[in-house]
Structures are given as structure tokens and as C-alpha cells.
CSV table of C-alpha atoms in Angstrom, one decimal:
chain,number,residue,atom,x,y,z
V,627,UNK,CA,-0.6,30.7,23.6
V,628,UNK,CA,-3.6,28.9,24.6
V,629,UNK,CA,-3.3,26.3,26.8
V,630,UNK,CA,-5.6,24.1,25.1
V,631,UNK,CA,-3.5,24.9,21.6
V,632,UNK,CA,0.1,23.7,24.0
V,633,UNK,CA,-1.9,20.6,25.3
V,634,UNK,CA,-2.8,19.6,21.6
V,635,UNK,CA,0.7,20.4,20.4
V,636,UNK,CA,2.7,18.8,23.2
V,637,UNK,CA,0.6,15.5,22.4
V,638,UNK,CA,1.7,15.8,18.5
V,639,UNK,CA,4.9,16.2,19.1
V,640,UNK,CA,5.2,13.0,21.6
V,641,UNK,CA,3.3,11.0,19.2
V,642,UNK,CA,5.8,12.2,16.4
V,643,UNK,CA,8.9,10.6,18.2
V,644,UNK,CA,7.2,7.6,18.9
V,645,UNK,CA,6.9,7.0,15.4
V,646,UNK,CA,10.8,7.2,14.6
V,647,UNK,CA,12.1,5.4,11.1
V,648,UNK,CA,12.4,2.0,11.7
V,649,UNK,CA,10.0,0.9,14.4
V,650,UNK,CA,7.0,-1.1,13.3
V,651,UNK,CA,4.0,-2.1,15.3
V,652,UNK,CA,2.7,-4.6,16.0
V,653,UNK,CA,0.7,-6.9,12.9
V,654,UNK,CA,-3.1,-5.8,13.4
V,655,UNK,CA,-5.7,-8.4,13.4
V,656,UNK,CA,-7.8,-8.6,10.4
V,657,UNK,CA,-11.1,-7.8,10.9
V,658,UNK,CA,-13.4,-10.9,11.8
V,659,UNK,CA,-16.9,-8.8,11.6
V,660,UNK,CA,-19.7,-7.6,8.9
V,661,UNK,CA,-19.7,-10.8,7.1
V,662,UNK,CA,-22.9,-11.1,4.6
V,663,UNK,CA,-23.7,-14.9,3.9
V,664,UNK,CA,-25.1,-13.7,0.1
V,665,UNK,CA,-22.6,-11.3,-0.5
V,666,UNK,CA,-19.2,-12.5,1.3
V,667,UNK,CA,-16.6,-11.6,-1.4
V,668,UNK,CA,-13.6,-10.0,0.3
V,669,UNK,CA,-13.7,-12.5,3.0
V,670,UNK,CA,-12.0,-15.3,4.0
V,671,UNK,CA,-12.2,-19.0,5.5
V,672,UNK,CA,-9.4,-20.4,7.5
V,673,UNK,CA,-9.7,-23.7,8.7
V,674,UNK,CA,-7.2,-25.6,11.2
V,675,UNK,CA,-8.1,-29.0,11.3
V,676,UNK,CA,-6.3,-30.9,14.1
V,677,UNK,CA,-6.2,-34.4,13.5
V,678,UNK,CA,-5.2,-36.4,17.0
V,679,UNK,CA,-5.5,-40.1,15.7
V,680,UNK,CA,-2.0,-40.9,15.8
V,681,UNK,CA,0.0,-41.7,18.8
V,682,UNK,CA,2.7,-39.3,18.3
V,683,UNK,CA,-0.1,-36.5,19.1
V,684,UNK,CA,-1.7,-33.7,17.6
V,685,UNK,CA,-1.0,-32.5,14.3
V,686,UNK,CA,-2.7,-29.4,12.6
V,687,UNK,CA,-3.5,-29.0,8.9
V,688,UNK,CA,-4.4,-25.2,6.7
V,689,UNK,CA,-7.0,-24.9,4.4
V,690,UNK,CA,-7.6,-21.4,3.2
V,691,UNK,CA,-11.1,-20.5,1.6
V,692,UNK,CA,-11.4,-17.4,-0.5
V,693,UNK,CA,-14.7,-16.1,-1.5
V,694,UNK,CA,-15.1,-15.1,-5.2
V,695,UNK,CA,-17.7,-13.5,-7.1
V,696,UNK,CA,-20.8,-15.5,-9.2
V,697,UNK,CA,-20.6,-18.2,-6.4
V,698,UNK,CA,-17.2,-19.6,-6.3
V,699,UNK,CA,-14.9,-20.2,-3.8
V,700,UNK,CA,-11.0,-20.8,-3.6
V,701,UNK,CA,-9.3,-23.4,-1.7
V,702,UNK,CA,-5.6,-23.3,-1.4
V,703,UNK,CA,-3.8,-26.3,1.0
V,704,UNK,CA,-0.7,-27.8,0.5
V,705,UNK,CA,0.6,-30.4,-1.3
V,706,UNK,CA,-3.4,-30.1,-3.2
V,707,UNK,CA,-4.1,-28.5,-6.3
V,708,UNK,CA,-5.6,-24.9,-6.4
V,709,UNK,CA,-9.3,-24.8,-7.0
V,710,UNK,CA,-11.9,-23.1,-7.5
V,711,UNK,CA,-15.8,-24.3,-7.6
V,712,UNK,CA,-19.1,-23.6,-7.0
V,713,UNK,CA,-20.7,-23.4,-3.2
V,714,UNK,CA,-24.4,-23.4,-2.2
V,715,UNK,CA,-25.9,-21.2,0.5
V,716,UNK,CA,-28.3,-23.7,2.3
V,717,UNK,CA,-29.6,-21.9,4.8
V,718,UNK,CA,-29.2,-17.8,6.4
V,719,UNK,CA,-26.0,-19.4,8.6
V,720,UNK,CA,-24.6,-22.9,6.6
V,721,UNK,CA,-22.4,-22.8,3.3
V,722,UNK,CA,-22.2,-26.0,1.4
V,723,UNK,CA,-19.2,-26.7,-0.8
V,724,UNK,CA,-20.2,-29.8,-3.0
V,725,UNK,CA,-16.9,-30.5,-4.5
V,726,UNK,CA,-15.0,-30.7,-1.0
V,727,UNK,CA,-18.5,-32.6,0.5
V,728,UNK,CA,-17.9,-29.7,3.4
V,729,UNK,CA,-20.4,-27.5,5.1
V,730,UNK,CA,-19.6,-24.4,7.2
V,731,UNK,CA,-22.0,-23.4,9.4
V,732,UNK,CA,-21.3,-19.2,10.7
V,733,UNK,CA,-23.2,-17.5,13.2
V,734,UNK,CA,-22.6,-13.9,14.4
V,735,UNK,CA,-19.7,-13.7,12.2
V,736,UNK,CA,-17.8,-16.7,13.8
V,737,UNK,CA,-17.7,-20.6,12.0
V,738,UNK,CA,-19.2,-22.6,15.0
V,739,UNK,CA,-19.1,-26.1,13.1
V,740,UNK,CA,-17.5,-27.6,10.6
V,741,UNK,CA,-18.6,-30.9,8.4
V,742,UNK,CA,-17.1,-33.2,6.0
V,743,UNK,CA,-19.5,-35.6,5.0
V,744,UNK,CA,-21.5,-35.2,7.6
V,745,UNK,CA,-19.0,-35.7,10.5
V,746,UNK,CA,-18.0,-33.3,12.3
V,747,UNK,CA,-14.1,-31.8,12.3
V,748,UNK,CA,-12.2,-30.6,14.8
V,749,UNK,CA,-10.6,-27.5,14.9
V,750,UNK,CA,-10.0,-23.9,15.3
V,751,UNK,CA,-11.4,-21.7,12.7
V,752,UNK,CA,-11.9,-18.3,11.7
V,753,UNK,CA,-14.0,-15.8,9.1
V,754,UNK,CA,-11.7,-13.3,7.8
V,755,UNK,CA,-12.0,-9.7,5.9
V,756,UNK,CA,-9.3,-8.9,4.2
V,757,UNK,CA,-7.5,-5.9,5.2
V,758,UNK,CA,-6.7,-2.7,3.0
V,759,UNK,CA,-3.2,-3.3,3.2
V,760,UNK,CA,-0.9,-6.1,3.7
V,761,UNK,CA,-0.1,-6.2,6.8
V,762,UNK,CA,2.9,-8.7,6.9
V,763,UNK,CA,6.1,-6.0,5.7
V,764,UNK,CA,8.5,-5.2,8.0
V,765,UNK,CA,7.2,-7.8,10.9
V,766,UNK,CA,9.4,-10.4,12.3
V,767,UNK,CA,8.0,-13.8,13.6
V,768,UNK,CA,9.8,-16.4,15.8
V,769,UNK,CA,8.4,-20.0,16.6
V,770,UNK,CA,8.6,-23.5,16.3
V,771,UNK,CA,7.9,-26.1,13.4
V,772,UNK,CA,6.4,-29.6,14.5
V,773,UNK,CA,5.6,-32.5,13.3
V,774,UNK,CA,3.5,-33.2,15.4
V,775,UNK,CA,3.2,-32.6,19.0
V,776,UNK,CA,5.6,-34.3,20.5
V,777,UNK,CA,8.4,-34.1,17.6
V,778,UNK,CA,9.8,-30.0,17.1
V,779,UNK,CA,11.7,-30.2,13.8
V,780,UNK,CA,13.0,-26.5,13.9
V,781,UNK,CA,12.7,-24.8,17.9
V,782,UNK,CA,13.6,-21.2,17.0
V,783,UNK,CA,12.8,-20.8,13.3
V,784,UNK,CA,11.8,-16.8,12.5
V,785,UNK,CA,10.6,-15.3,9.2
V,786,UNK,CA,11.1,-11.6,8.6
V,787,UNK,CA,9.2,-10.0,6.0
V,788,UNK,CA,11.3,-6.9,4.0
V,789,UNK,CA,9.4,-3.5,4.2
V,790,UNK,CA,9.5,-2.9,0.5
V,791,UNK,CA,8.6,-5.7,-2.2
V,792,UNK,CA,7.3,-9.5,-1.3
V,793,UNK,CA,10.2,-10.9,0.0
V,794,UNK,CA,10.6,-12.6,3.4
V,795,UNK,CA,13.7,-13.9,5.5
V,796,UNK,CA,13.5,-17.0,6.9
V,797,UNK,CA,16.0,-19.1,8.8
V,798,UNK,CA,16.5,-21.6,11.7
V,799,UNK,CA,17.3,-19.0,14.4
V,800,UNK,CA,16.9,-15.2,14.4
V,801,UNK,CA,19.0,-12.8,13.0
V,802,UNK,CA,20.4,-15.4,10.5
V,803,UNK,CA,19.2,-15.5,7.4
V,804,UNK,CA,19.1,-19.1,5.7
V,805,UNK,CA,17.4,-17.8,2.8
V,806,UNK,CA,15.3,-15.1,1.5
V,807,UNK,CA,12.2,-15.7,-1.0
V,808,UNK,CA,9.7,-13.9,-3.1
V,809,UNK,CA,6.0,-14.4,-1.8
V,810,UNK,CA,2.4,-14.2,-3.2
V,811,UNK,CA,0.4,-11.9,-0.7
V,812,UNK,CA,-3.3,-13.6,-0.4
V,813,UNK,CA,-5.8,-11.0,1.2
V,814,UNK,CA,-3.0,-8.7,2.7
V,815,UNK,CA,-2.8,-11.3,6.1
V,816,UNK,CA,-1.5,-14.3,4.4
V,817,UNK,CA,1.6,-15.6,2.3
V,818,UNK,CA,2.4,-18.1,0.1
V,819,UNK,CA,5.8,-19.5,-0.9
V,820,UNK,CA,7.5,-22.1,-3.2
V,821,UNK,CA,11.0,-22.3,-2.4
V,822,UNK,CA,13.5,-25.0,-3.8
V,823,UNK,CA,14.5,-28.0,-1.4
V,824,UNK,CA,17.6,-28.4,1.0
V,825,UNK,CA,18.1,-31.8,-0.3
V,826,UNK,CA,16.8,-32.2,-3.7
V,827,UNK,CA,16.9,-28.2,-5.4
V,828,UNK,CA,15.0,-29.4,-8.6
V,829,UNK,CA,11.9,-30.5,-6.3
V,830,UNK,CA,9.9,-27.2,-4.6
V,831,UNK,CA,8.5,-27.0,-0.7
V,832,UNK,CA,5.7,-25.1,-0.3
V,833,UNK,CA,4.9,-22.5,2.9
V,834,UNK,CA,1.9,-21.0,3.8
V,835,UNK,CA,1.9,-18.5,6.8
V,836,UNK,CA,-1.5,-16.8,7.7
V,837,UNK,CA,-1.9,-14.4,10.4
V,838,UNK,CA,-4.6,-14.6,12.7
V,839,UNK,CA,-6.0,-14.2,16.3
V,840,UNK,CA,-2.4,-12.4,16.9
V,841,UNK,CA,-0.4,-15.1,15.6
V,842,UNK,CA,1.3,-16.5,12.5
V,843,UNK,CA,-0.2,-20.1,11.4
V,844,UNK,CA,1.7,-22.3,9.3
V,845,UNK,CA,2.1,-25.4,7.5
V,846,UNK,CA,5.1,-26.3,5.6
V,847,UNK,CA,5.6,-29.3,3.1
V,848,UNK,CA,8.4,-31.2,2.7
V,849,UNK,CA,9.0,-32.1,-0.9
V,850,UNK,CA,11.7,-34.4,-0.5
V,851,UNK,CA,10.9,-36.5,2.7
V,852,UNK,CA,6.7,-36.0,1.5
V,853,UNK,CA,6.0,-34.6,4.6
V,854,UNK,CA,4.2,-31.8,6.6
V,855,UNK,CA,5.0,-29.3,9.4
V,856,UNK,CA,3.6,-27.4,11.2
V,857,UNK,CA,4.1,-23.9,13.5
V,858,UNK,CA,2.9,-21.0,15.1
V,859,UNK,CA,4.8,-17.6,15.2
V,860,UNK,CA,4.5,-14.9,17.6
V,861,UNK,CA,5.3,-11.1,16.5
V,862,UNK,CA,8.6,-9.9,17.7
């Protein structure tokens, strides 16, 4: 045998029982790069606005931008109506949307500034392409849910997303399983759930979890008590 033939087979074989049944890797990122300002479908907008006018501290909102074809966008936040509507390429790096009074500026594939009516937002945001696959099954993420800054609602919640099908785990510390819900994939690095509330089951809460910059972003809403949390998950 050649040794050059043992070397490649040696290498196969270790990379074969690295890959035993059950392990899963790590979630990829999604791709943040090739972005076309007049021909974006398949990517996506994510933007984290931190608002940190009340006393309690920071809190952090999700507003999810889809680019769809003949110039229409989708905007998906909790607690708001779906929509979709028309946006307006000013310029070779700023996208207007006149229904939301928002423009986006993006340069080198990156959102550098963000407006709504004219002032500007603070946040973190991100462009995203949407990946092949979804890259959620079979990942478990632990974290915390906030109201704020300095109130933690839940310390150690966790969702774990099943292999097969769209349905997720989700619970108040790992390994126990409060409840398990279907999901709506968005872009293969995002989900979307309706769920039925603790306290009142004929009124819905609404999750959505988006990962990104190697963690999982979320706002949940509250149907009962009208309010909003927030969290950030890590992959475990």
C-alpha cells in the first residue's frame, strides 16, 4: 500500500468516528456577505433595537426584515401585525421603507445606521442570507429571559429543537421539558412560535428566536401580563 493511499485512509476513517449518531455541531452562522442592494431577495434584516430610557435599564426589541421579490419587504415583530409593503432604494447603500418611516443604510454588507424618522436608533444589527438548510434541528440552547436589565424573569431557560419535524422543547431549566411546540422555520436561522398561555390558555404568547453572530436572539410576549422579554441563548 502506498503510503500516501494509508495517510488518506487513516484521515477517513478518524473523521468517520467523529461523526458518530447523535452528535451535532455546532449551529453555523449564516452567511452575512454578497448582498446586492437591487437584487437582495434571499436576504435578511435583523434589527435589535435597545431602548435604555427607563430606569430599570436596557431592554432589547426584534424586528425581522425579509426581502421579497417586485420590491416588498416583510416585517415580522411581536405583538404587530405581519406586513408586507413596498421599500425604495435611495441611494447605492440606503433602503427607505415608507410605511415603517425607517431607512437602512448598508455598506460592505454590514447595516451601519439605522433611522426612524430621521433619528437615529440604537442597536445591534445584522444583513442576513438565508442558509440552504435550517440550521436550528437537533441544537440545544440555554440562557436567560429579561425584562429588562436588571429584572431576569427565567435564569436557566433552554429550548431544544427535535432533529426531525418543527418542533422545539422548551422549559425553565435543561433537561426538563415544560412543553414542546410546533414552529414556523423563517430563512432556515430563525423560528417562530405561538404557544397557549400559562395563566389564561385561550389567549396565545408569541416567541421569536433568531440565530445570529453565534447566538440565539429572542423576544418573547406575554399575552396575559401584555408584556415583553427578552434573552440570548448560547449553543450547548
Amino acid at each position: 500500500m502506498k503510503p500516501t493511499f494509508l495517510i488518506l485512509a487513516l484521515m477517513t476513517l478518524l473523521m468517520l468516528s467523529c461523526s458518530k449518531d447523535g452528535d451535532v455541531p455546532p449551529t453555523p452562522d449564516p452567511q452575512e456577505a454578497g448582498f446586492d442592494i437591487h437584487d437582495p431577495v434571499g436576504h435578511f434584516m435583523l434589527l435589535n433595537f435597545k431602548d435604555s430610557s427607563i430606569e430599570e435599564g436596557t431592554t432589547e426589541t426584534l424586528r425581522l426584515y425579509q426581502f421579497l421579490p417586485d420590491n416588498l419587504i416583510h416585517s415580522l415583530q411581536l405583538n404587530f401585525p405581519d406586513a408586507s409593503n413596498a421599500y425604495e432604494v435611495m441611494d447605492e447603500n440606503t433602503i427607505s421603507i415608507p410605511e415603517d418611516r425607517i431607512r437602512i443604510m448598508i455598506v460592505d454588507d454590514e447595516i451601519t445606521k439605522v433611522t426612524i424618522q430621521g433619528e437615529e436608533i440604537n442597536g445591534t444589527f445584522h444583513l442576513i442570507k438565508s442558509p440552504a438548510q435550517n440550521i436550528l434541528p437537533g441544537n440545544t440552547y440555554t440562557g436567560s429571559y429579561r425584562l429588562n436589565e436588571a429584572t431576569i424573569i427565567h435564569p436557566h431557560f433552554f429550548y431544544g429543537f427535535h432533529k426531525d419535524g418543527l418542533k422545539v422543547d422548551a422549559g425553565f431549566e435543561k433537561g426538563t421539558v415544560l412543553r414542546t411546540d410546533n414552529y414556523e422555520s423563517i430563512g432556515n436561522f430563525a423560528a417562530y412560535i405561538e404557544t397557549p398561555n400559562i395563566n389564561d390558555p385561550t389567549l396565545m404568547d408569541q416567541e421569536l428566536l433568531i440565530w445570529v453572530g453565534g447566538k440565539l436572539e429572542a423576544n418573547y410576549y406575554d399575552d396575559y401580563f401584555d408584556f415583553e422579554f427578552y434573552g440570548t441563548f448560547t449553543d450547548q
